[in-house]
Short mmCIF file of C-alpha atoms in Angstrom, two decimals:
data_model
loop_
_atom_site.label_atom_id
_atom_site.label_comp_id
_atom_site.label_asym_id
_atom_site.label_seq_id
_atom_site.Cartn_x
_atom_site.Cartn_y
_atom_site.Cartn_z
CA UNK A 2 118.48 95.52 119.88
CA UNK A 3 121.74 97.34 119.11
CA UNK A 4 122.87 98.03 115.54
CA UNK A 5 125.40 95.18 115.39
CA UNK A 6 122.84 92.65 116.64
CA UNK A 7 120.30 94.00 114.16
CA UNK A 8 122.79 93.60 111.33
CA UNK A 9 123.46 89.99 112.33
CA UNK A 10 119.75 89.26 112.61
CA UNK A 11 119.06 90.80 109.22
CA UNK A 12 121.92 88.86 107.61
CA UNK A 13 120.68 85.64 109.21
CA UNK A 14 117.13 86.26 107.99
CA UNK A 15 118.27 87.00 104.45
CA UNK A 16 120.51 83.93 104.44
CA UNK A 17 117.62 81.72 105.51
CA UNK A 18 115.44 83.29 102.84
CA UNK A 19 117.96 82.62 100.13
CA UNK A 20 119.06 79.12 101.16
CA UNK A 21 116.29 77.51 103.18
CA UNK A 22 115.26 74.09 101.95
CA UNK A 23 111.87 74.02 100.21
CA UNK A 24 108.95 73.65 102.57
CA UNK A 25 105.79 71.70 101.92
CA UNK A 26 104.49 71.82 98.39
CA UNK A 27 102.27 74.75 97.51
CA UNK A 28 98.64 73.81 97.90
CA UNK A 29 97.87 75.77 94.74
CA UNK A 30 98.75 74.75 91.21
CA UNK A 31 102.27 75.78 90.27
CA UNK A 32 103.16 77.72 87.15
CA UNK A 33 104.94 75.95 84.34
CA UNK A 34 108.70 76.54 84.36
CA UNK A 35 109.69 77.52 80.83
CA UNK A 36 113.13 76.37 79.70
CA UNK A 37 113.32 78.71 76.71
CA UNK A 38 112.11 82.27 77.15
CA UNK A 39 109.16 83.22 74.92
CA UNK A 40 110.46 86.77 74.50
CA UNK A 41 113.55 88.63 73.37
CA UNK A 42 115.60 90.13 76.21
CA UNK A 43 117.46 93.31 75.31
CA UNK A 44 119.77 95.00 77.88
CA UNK A 45 119.26 98.75 77.54
CA UNK A 46 121.23 100.28 80.43
CA UNK A 47 123.11 99.53 83.66
CA UNK A 48 122.49 101.10 87.08
CA UNK A 49 123.90 101.03 90.59
CA UNK A 50 121.51 99.07 92.81
CA UNK A 51 118.36 100.20 91.00
CA UNK A 52 115.11 100.04 92.95
CA UNK A 53 112.20 101.30 90.87
CA UNK A 54 111.43 102.97 87.55
CA UNK A 55 108.82 105.21 85.98
CA UNK A 56 108.20 106.08 82.34
CA UNK A 57 107.65 109.70 81.35
CA UNK A 58 105.39 110.76 78.46
CA UNK A 59 108.39 111.39 76.18
CA UNK A 60 109.66 107.81 76.62
CA UNK A 61 112.46 108.62 79.04
CA UNK A 62 112.72 106.62 82.26
CA UNK A 63 113.34 107.72 85.83
CA UNK A 64 115.29 105.11 87.82
CA UNK A 65 115.71 105.29 91.60
CA UNK A 66 118.91 103.86 93.10
CA UNK A 67 119.22 102.45 96.58
CA UNK A 68 121.73 104.97 97.95
CA UNK A 69 119.45 107.88 97.09
CA UNK A 70 120.22 109.01 93.54
CA UNK A 71 117.64 109.50 90.83
CA UNK A 72 118.65 108.90 87.21
CA UNK A 73 116.93 110.29 84.12
CA UNK A 74 117.62 107.75 81.37
CA UNK A 75 116.92 107.90 77.64
CA UNK A 76 116.50 104.32 76.29
CA UNK A 77 116.79 105.58 72.72
CA UNK A 78 120.30 106.99 73.17
CA UNK A 79 121.54 105.35 76.38
CA UNK A 80 122.30 108.72 77.96
CA UNK A 81 121.98 109.16 81.73
CA UNK A 82 121.63 112.23 83.86
CA UNK A 83 121.63 112.41 87.64
CA UNK A 84 118.66 114.44 88.84
CA UNK A 85 119.60 116.86 91.63
CA UNK A 86 117.44 117.78 94.59
CA UNK A 87 116.72 114.33 95.99
CA UNK A 88 116.44 114.13 99.80
CA UNK A 89 118.98 112.44 102.07
CA UNK A 90 118.22 108.73 102.28
CA UNK A 91 119.01 106.18 104.98
CA UNK A 92 120.12 103.27 102.79
CA UNK A 93 121.07 100.86 105.58
CA UNK A 94 119.43 97.45 105.47
CA UNK A 95 116.45 97.63 103.15
CA UNK A 96 116.40 101.42 103.17
CA UNK A 97 116.49 103.18 99.80
CA UNK A 98 115.17 105.84 97.52
CA UNK A 99 112.23 103.63 96.67
CA UNK A 100 109.18 103.99 94.50
CA UNK A 101 108.56 106.81 92.04
CA UNK A 102 105.32 107.45 90.13
CA UNK A 103 104.25 110.43 87.97
CA UNK A 104 101.11 112.19 89.18
CA UNK A 105 97.90 111.52 87.22
CA UNK A 106 98.20 115.05 85.80
CA UNK A 107 101.97 114.86 85.25
CA UNK A 108 101.77 116.09 81.64
CA UNK A 109 100.55 119.45 82.93
CA UNK A 110 101.88 119.63 86.49
CA UNK A 111 105.24 117.79 86.16
CA UNK A 112 104.57 116.45 89.66
CA UNK A 113 106.23 113.25 90.87
CA UNK A 114 105.37 111.17 93.93
CA UNK A 115 108.19 109.19 95.50
CA UNK A 116 109.03 107.32 98.69
CA UNK A 117 112.24 106.88 100.65
CA UNK A 118 113.62 105.85 104.03
CA UNK A 119 114.67 108.74 106.22
CA UNK A 120 116.82 108.53 109.34
CA UNK A 121 115.15 109.72 112.51
CA UNK A 122 116.59 110.27 115.98
CA UNK A 123 119.15 107.69 117.08
CA UNK A 124 118.73 104.43 115.22
CA UNK A 125 115.13 105.15 114.19
CA UNK A 126 114.11 105.33 110.54
CA UNK A 127 110.78 105.84 108.82
CA UNK A 128 109.22 105.64 105.40
CA UNK A 129 108.41 108.97 103.78
CA UNK A 130 106.09 109.90 100.94
CA UNK A 131 106.93 113.10 99.10
CA UNK A 132 106.06 115.14 96.03
CA UNK A 133 108.29 117.25 93.81
CA UNK A 134 108.17 119.08 90.52
CA UNK A 135 110.47 117.65 87.85
CA UNK A 136 112.49 120.26 85.98
CA UNK A 137 113.47 117.91 83.18
CA UNK A 138 115.48 120.46 81.22
CA UNK A 139 117.45 121.43 84.32
CA UNK A 140 117.73 117.88 85.63
CA UNK A 141 116.39 118.75 89.07
CA UNK A 142 113.60 118.14 91.56
CA UNK A 143 112.04 121.33 92.85
CA UNK A 144 109.43 122.22 95.46
CA UNK A 145 109.97 118.94 97.29
CA UNK A 146 107.39 118.40 100.03
CA UNK A 147 106.94 115.49 102.43
CA UNK A 148 103.22 114.67 102.53
CA UNK A 149 103.21 111.57 104.73
CA UNK A 150 105.57 110.33 107.44
CA UNK A 151 105.54 106.74 108.59
CA UNK A 152 106.06 105.77 112.20
CA UNK A 153 109.57 105.46 113.59
CA UNK A 154 111.15 102.03 114.05
CA UNK A 155 114.65 100.94 115.03
CA UNK A 156 114.85 98.34 112.27
CA UNK A 157 116.27 98.49 108.79
CA UNK A 158 113.55 96.60 106.99
CA UNK A 159 109.99 96.32 105.70
CA UNK A 160 109.50 99.94 104.67
CA UNK A 161 107.34 98.90 101.68
CA UNK A 162 106.57 102.41 100.33
CA UNK A 163 104.78 101.47 97.11
CA UNK A 164 102.55 104.03 95.42
CA UNK A 165 99.43 103.57 93.31
CA UNK A 166 96.74 105.98 92.10
CA UNK A 167 93.07 105.07 91.91
CA UNK A 168 91.80 104.77 88.32
CA UNK A 169 89.92 108.06 88.64
CA UNK A 170 93.12 109.81 89.76
CA UNK A 171 91.51 111.18 92.92
CA UNK A 172 93.21 109.03 95.57
CA UNK A 173 96.64 107.71 96.37
CA UNK A 174 97.20 104.23 97.80
CA UNK A 175 100.40 103.86 99.80
CA UNK A 176 101.85 100.71 101.38
CA UNK A 177 103.35 100.89 104.85
CA UNK A 178 105.22 97.76 105.96
CA UNK A 179 105.27 96.28 109.45
CA UNK A 180 108.95 97.32 109.89
CA UNK A 181 109.75 93.79 111.17
CA UNK A 182 107.76 94.54 114.32
CA UNK A 183 104.90 92.07 113.64
CA UNK A 184 102.16 93.23 116.04
CA UNK A 185 101.61 96.78 114.69
CA UNK A 186 100.07 95.18 111.59
CA UNK A 187 97.05 94.37 113.79
CA UNK A 188 97.15 97.60 115.84
CA UNK A 189 94.23 99.88 114.85
CA UNK A 190 96.11 103.05 115.81
CA UNK A 191 99.28 102.21 113.88
CA UNK A 192 99.89 102.84 110.18
CA UNK A 193 102.45 99.98 110.06
CA UNK A 194 101.45 96.84 108.19
CA UNK A 195 98.69 98.64 106.32
CA UNK A 196 97.45 99.77 102.91
CA UNK A 197 96.61 103.45 103.25
CA UNK A 198 94.20 105.50 101.14
CA UNK A 199 95.21 109.16 101.02
CA UNK A 200 94.14 112.31 99.29
CA UNK A 201 96.66 113.58 96.74
CA UNK A 202 98.06 115.95 99.38
CA UNK A 203 98.84 113.02 101.71
CA UNK A 204 96.00 113.54 104.18
CA UNK A 205 93.69 110.62 105.05
CA UNK A 206 90.88 110.27 102.52
CA UNK A 207 87.37 110.69 103.85
CA UNK A 208 85.23 107.57 103.86
CA UNK A 209 88.02 105.14 104.69
CA UNK A 210 86.29 102.01 105.98
CA UNK A 211 87.78 101.61 109.45
CA UNK A 212 87.95 105.15 110.80
CA UNK A 213 84.60 104.81 112.56
CA UNK A 214 85.92 101.70 114.34
CA UNK A 215 88.80 103.61 115.92
CA UNK A 216 91.50 102.87 113.34
CA UNK A 217 93.93 105.47 112.09
CA UNK A 218 91.85 107.41 109.54
CA UNK A 219 94.18 106.60 106.64
CA UNK A 220 93.85 102.79 106.92
CA UNK A 221 92.20 100.97 104.00
CA UNK A 222 93.25 97.39 104.88
CA UNK A 223 95.48 95.83 107.53
CA UNK A 224 97.32 92.69 108.62
CA UNK A 225 100.13 93.05 106.06
CA UNK A 226 103.87 92.32 106.28
CA UNK A 227 106.14 93.81 103.60
CA UNK A 228 104.01 95.17 100.76
CA UNK A 229 106.21 95.55 97.69
CA UNK A 230 103.73 96.19 94.92
CA UNK A 231 100.25 97.54 94.20
CA UNK A 232 98.40 97.73 90.89
CA UNK A 233 94.86 98.31 89.67
CA UNK A 234 93.44 96.04 86.98
CA UNK A 235 91.18 97.20 84.13
CA UNK A 236 88.06 96.65 86.26
CA UNK A 237 89.47 98.87 89.02
CA UNK A 238 90.35 96.07 91.44
CA UNK A 239 93.40 96.69 93.62
CA UNK A 240 96.00 93.90 93.73
CA UNK A 241 98.86 93.82 96.21
CA UNK A 242 102.00 91.69 96.47
CA UNK A 243 103.98 91.14 99.65
CA UNK A 244 107.02 89.25 100.78
CA UNK A 245 106.18 86.56 103.29
CA UNK A 246 108.36 85.32 106.14
CA UNK A 247 110.15 82.00 105.51
CA UNK A 248 108.15 81.20 102.38
CA UNK A 249 104.54 82.32 102.05
CA UNK A 250 105.03 85.17 99.55
CA UNK A 251 101.56 86.22 98.43
CA UNK A 252 99.28 88.17 96.13
CA UNK A 253 96.16 89.68 97.66
CA UNK A 254 93.04 91.26 96.23
CA UNK A 255 92.70 94.31 98.45
CA UNK A 256 89.21 95.14 99.63
CA UNK A 257 88.31 97.98 101.99
CA UNK A 258 88.36 97.21 105.70
CA UNK A 259 89.62 93.62 105.49
CA UNK A 260 92.22 92.00 107.73
CA UNK A 261 94.84 89.99 105.79
CA UNK A 262 96.09 88.16 108.84
CA UNK A 263 99.73 89.02 109.46
CA UNK A 264 101.26 88.02 111.87
CA UNK A 265 98.44 85.75 113.10
CA UNK A 266 98.09 83.86 109.80
CA UNK A 267 100.52 83.17 106.97
CA UNK A 268 101.29 80.35 104.56
CA UNK A 269 104.92 80.69 105.61
CA UNK A 270 106.83 80.13 108.84
CA UNK A 271 109.08 82.19 111.08
CA UNK A 272 112.76 82.27 110.06
CA UNK A 273 113.66 80.22 113.14
CA UNK A 274 111.29 77.46 112.02
CA UNK A 275 108.38 78.25 114.36
CA UNK A 276 105.03 77.64 112.76
CA UNK A 277 102.53 80.36 111.84
CA UNK A 278 98.93 79.15 111.39
CA UNK A 279 98.05 78.83 107.71
CA UNK A 280 95.15 80.74 106.25
CA UNK A 281 91.99 78.66 106.49
CA UNK A 282 88.26 79.26 105.96
CA UNK A 283 86.52 80.83 108.91
CA UNK A 284 89.63 82.21 110.61
CA UNK A 285 88.46 85.80 110.15
CA UNK A 286 91.28 86.74 107.79
CA UNK A 287 91.30 87.34 104.05
CA UNK A 288 93.44 84.64 102.41
CA UNK A 289 95.82 85.37 99.51
CA UNK A 290 94.72 84.64 95.97
CA UNK A 291 98.17 83.21 95.14
CA UNK A 292 101.09 82.21 97.35
CA UNK A 293 104.56 80.73 96.93
CA UNK A 294 106.07 77.91 98.97
CA UNK A 295 109.03 77.78 98.48
CA UNK A 296 109.53 81.53 98.31
CA UNK A 297 110.61 83.62 95.34
CA UNK A 298 111.21 86.77 97.45
CA UNK A 299 109.13 89.10 95.26
CA UNK A 300 110.56 92.50 94.41
CA UNK A 301 108.05 94.16 92.10
CA UNK A 302 104.59 93.94 90.57
CA UNK A 303 102.96 95.32 87.43
CA UNK A 304 99.59 94.89 85.75
CA UNK A 305 99.68 94.10 82.02
CA UNK A 306 96.90 94.83 79.53
CA UNK A 307 98.80 96.05 76.45
CA UNK A 308 98.65 94.84 72.84
CA UNK A 309 102.28 93.84 72.27
CA UNK A 310 101.74 90.54 74.07
CA UNK A 311 98.01 89.98 73.39
CA UNK A 312 97.89 86.57 75.09
CA UNK A 313 99.12 88.16 78.32
CA UNK A 314 96.36 90.72 78.66
CA UNK A 315 94.79 90.99 82.11
CA UNK A 316 97.84 89.54 83.86
CA UNK A 317 100.07 90.44 86.77
CA UNK A 318 103.84 90.21 86.47
CA UNK A 319 105.81 89.43 89.63
CA UNK A 320 109.61 89.61 89.89
CA UNK A 321 111.67 87.28 92.09
CA UNK A 322 114.81 88.25 94.01
CA UNK A 323 115.94 84.94 95.49
CA UNK A 324 113.87 83.29 92.76
CA UNK A 325 115.76 85.17 90.01
CA UNK A 326 112.52 84.99 88.13
CA UNK A 327 109.62 86.59 86.35
CA UNK A 328 106.17 85.10 87.01
CA UNK A 329 102.93 85.74 85.17
CA UNK A 330 99.65 85.50 87.04
CA UNK A 331 96.46 85.33 84.95
CA UNK A 332 93.48 87.19 86.37
CA UNK A 333 89.87 86.09 85.97
CA UNK A 334 87.64 88.49 87.82
CA UNK A 335 88.52 88.13 91.49
CA UNK A 336 90.49 84.94 90.88
CA UNK A 337 94.18 84.62 90.07
CA UNK A 338 96.27 81.69 88.82
CA UNK A 339 99.97 81.06 88.28
CA UNK A 340 100.57 80.35 84.60
CA UNK A 341 104.21 81.11 83.74
CA UNK A 342 107.51 81.07 85.63
CA UNK A 343 110.64 82.16 83.79
CA UNK A 344 114.20 81.82 85.09
CA UNK A 345 115.90 85.15 84.36
CA UNK A 346 119.28 84.14 85.81
CA UNK A 347 119.59 87.25 88.01
CA UNK A 348 117.75 88.81 90.93
CA UNK A 349 114.95 90.94 89.49
CA UNK A 350 114.00 94.00 91.50
CA UNK A 351 111.25 95.75 89.48
CA UNK A 352 108.87 95.40 86.54
CA UNK A 353 106.88 97.93 84.52
CA UNK A 354 104.85 98.02 81.31
CA UNK A 355 106.42 100.41 78.82
CA UNK A 356 104.56 102.89 76.60
CA UNK A 357 104.80 100.51 73.62
CA UNK A 358 103.60 97.48 75.58
CA UNK A 359 107.04 95.98 76.17
CA UNK A 360 107.74 94.52 79.60
CA UNK A 361 110.66 96.24 81.34
CA UNK A 362 112.68 94.73 84.18
CA UNK A 363 115.33 96.04 86.54
CA UNK A 364 117.94 93.63 87.82
CA UNK A 365 119.05 93.99 91.42
CA UNK A 366 122.65 94.73 92.43
CA UNK A 367 125.56 97.11 91.81
CA UNK A 368 125.43 96.57 88.04
CA UNK A 369 121.74 95.93 87.63
CA UNK A 370 120.61 95.99 84.02
CA UNK A 371 117.47 97.55 82.62
CA UNK A 372 115.95 94.89 80.35
CA UNK A 373 113.34 95.28 77.63
CA UNK A 374 111.24 92.20 76.82
CA UNK A 375 109.58 92.01 73.41
CA UNK A 376 107.96 89.16 71.44
CA UNK A 377 110.26 86.69 69.73
CA UNK A 378 110.42 87.15 65.99
#
């Protein structure tokens, strides 16, 4: 497919996603739509197409922007500083400077892990995982090193690129999307459409569950589409959120070696209306714990267990792009349930828990606001 055709196809897909009529009602219980927000919403800063954020120990925030810039932001003063030393990013389509997460030992090492889309030969692009040392005083990234390279694909979407560290800090979980190619999600040799478990240097971790079966040695789970969030809960369970096709957005409890079905099973449909078999017992695939039909087009995920909102402990927060929403999912062991759905009025790209327990959101778009949510007084 040439670049102009790809652009038209991408535009058509996004248009369907945003405007498609609701499909059949969700088989699961829906969250309650709340007319009045149960929290105060305070705009703290404005950014140019922000993508992800990370809090530093001193309370400052790193914000990645789609075109490839990294901003060091002080919420207390509102001051911004562009951090130099970021790599060149291919920001076409869904490409971006994407996730950014401080290393488990950041306080001592000043190491950051981040992902981005890099242009390859011709029209090919790939997702990259890199590390760098943050020189905060100098406002620069130093000693940048690419530690994992995704496979090339001539599409501008489904990079995924989300980063999570195991609770013991020994392993790195990295999401690699299917790059809109469908079948690689089921291909044992491919890293596309997979959750990967890596050592902190980016090499495949030993003991990954499928290596002995001929899979790429980094694969932890497979059969995924566009994985846009990972988070560990307080019991050490790994939760993952991914954007479905035409509807069928989902939250999965990730277990080693399991097949999550894409593209053979989904609670959504193809953008052209063709059916995809729904998840059902006995089909050999792990079904999602929660799904959305109609879609909310999820952008970000965070686990919440702080004291500022005590009633929301042991919850997942999910942001909606087309849904312009924030959803809360209550966890109960290995079960999950939709409990709250709040209309935020704007596309919401990312969510994080702040050091003080506040919930922080990033709006999508050229003047996306950083929002701080605190309890109503």
